[in-house]
PDB file of C-alpha atoms in Angstrom:
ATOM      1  CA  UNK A 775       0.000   0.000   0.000  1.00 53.00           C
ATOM      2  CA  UNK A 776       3.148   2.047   0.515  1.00 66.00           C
ATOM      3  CA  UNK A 777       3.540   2.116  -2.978  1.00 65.00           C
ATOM      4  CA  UNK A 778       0.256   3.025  -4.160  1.00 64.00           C
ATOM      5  CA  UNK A 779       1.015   6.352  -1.949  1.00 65.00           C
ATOM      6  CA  UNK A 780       4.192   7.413  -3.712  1.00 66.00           C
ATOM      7  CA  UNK A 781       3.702  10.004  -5.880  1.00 67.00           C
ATOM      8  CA  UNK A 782       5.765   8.470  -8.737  1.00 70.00           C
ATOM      9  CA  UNK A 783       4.798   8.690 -12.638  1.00 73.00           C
ATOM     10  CA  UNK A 784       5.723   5.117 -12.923  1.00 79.00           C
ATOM     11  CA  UNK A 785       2.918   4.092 -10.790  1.00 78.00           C
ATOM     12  CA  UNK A 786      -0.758   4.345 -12.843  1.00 81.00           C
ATOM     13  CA  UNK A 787      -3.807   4.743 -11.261  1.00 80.00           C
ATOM     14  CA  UNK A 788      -5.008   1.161 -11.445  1.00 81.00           C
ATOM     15  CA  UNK A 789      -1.503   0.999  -9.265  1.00 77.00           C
ATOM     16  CA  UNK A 790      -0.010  -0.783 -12.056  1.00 83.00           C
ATOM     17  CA  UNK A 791       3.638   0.084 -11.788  1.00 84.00           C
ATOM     18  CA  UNK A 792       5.578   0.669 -15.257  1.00 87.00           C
ATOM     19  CA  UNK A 793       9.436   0.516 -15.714  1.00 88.00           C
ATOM     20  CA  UNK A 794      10.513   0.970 -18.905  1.00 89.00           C
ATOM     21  CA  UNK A 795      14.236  -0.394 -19.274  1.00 91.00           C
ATOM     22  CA  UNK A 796      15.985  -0.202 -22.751  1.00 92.00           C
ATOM     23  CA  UNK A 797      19.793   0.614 -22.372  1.00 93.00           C
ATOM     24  CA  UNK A 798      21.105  -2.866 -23.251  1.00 93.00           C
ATOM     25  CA  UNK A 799      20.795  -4.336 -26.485  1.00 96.00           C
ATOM     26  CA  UNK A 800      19.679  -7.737 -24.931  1.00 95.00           C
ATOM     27  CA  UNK A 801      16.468  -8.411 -23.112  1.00 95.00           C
ATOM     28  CA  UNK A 802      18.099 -10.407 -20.213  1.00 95.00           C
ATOM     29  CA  UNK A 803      19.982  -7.217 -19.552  1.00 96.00           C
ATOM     30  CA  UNK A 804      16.889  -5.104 -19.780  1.00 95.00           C
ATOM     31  CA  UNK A 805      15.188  -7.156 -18.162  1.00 95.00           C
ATOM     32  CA  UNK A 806      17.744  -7.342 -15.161  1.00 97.00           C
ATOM     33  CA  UNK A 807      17.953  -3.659 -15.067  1.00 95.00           C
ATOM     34  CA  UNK A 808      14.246  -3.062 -14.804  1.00 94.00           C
ATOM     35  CA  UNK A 809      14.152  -5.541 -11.774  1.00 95.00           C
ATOM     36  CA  UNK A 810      16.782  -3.923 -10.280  1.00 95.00           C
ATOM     37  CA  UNK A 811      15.054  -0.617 -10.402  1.00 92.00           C
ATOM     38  CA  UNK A 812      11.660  -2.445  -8.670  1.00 90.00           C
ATOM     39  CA  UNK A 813      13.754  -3.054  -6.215  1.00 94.00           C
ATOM     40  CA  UNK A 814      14.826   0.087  -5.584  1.00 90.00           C
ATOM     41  CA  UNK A 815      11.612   1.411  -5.628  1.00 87.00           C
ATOM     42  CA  UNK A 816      10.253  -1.325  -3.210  1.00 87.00           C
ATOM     43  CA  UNK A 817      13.326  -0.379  -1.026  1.00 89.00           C
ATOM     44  CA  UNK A 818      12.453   3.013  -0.568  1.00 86.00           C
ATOM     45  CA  UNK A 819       9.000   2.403  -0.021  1.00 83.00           C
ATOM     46  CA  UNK A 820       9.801   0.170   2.942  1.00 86.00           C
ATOM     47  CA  UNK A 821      11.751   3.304   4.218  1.00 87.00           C
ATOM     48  CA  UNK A 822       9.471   4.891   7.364  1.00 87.00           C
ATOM     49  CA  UNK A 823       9.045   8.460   6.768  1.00 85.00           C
ATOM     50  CA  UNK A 824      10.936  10.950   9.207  1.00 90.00           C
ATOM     51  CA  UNK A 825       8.346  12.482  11.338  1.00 94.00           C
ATOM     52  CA  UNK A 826       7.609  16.532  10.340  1.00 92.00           C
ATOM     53  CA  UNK A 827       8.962  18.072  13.009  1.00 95.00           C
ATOM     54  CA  UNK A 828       6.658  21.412  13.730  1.00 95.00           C
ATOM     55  CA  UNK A 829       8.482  24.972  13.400  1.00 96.00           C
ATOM     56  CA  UNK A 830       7.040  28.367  13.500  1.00 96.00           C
ATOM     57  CA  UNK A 831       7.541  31.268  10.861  1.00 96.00           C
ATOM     58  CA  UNK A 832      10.537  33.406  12.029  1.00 97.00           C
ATOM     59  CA  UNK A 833      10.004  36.896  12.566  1.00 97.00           C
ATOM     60  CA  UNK A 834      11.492  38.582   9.946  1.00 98.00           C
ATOM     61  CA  UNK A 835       8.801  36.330   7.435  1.00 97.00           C
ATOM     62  CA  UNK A 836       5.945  37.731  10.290  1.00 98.00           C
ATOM     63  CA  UNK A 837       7.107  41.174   9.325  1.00 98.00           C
ATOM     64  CA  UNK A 838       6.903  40.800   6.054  1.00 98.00           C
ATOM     65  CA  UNK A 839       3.090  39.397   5.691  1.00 98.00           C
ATOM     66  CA  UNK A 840       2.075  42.031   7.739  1.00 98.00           C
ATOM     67  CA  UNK A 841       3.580  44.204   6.009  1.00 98.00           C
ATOM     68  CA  UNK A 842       2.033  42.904   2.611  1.00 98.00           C
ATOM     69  CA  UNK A 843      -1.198  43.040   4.466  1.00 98.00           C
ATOM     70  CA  UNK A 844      -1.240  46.668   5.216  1.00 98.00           C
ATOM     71  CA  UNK A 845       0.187  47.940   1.841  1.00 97.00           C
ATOM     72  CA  UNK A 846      -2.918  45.557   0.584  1.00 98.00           C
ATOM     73  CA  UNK A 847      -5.168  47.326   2.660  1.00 96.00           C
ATOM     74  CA  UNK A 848      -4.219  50.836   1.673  1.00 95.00           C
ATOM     75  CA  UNK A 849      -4.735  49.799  -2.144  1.00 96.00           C
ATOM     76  CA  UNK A 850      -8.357  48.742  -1.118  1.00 95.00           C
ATOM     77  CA  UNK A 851      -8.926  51.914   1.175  1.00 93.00           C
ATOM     78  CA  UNK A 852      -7.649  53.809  -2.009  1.00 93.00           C
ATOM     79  CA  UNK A 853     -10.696  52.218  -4.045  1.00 94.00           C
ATOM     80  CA  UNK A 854     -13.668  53.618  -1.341  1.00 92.00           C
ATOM     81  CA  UNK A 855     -15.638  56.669  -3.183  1.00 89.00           C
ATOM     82  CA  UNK A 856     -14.732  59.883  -1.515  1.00 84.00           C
ATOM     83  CA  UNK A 857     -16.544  61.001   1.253  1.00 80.00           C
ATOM     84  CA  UNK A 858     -18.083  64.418   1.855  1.00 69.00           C
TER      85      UNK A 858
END
């Protein structure tokens, strides 16, 4: 089921997985190769996943969207009709 969740083009969506091997100008070669790359694949399926590990914005990138969000808000005040 690992598999299935890889986002990999060489896995369709019937989770029929494709390797295309052509490099050798025998089939027993190709063919070799293209199990060797299932493998690898399987392998690093099998890997577990590090955990995400939670961080917070710094504050230089706080600045900046509130920053962005006043500028954005002085274009929009800018659009109000004029008042009497």
């Amino acid at each position: 089921m690992r598999l299935l969740a890889l986002n990999d083009n060489r896995i369709t969506r019937d989770g029929v997985i494709v390797i295309k091997a052509q490099s050798y100008r025998t089939q027993e070669l190709n063919r070799a190769e293209a199990l060797a790359r299932l493998h690898e694949l399987i392998e690093r399926a099998a890997l577990p996943r590090r955990p995400r590990r939670a961080t917070r914005p710094t504050l230089a990138s706080r600045m900046r969207r509130l920053d962005t969000k006043a500028r954005r808000g002085q274009v929009k005040a800018g659009r109000r009709p004029v008042t009497d």
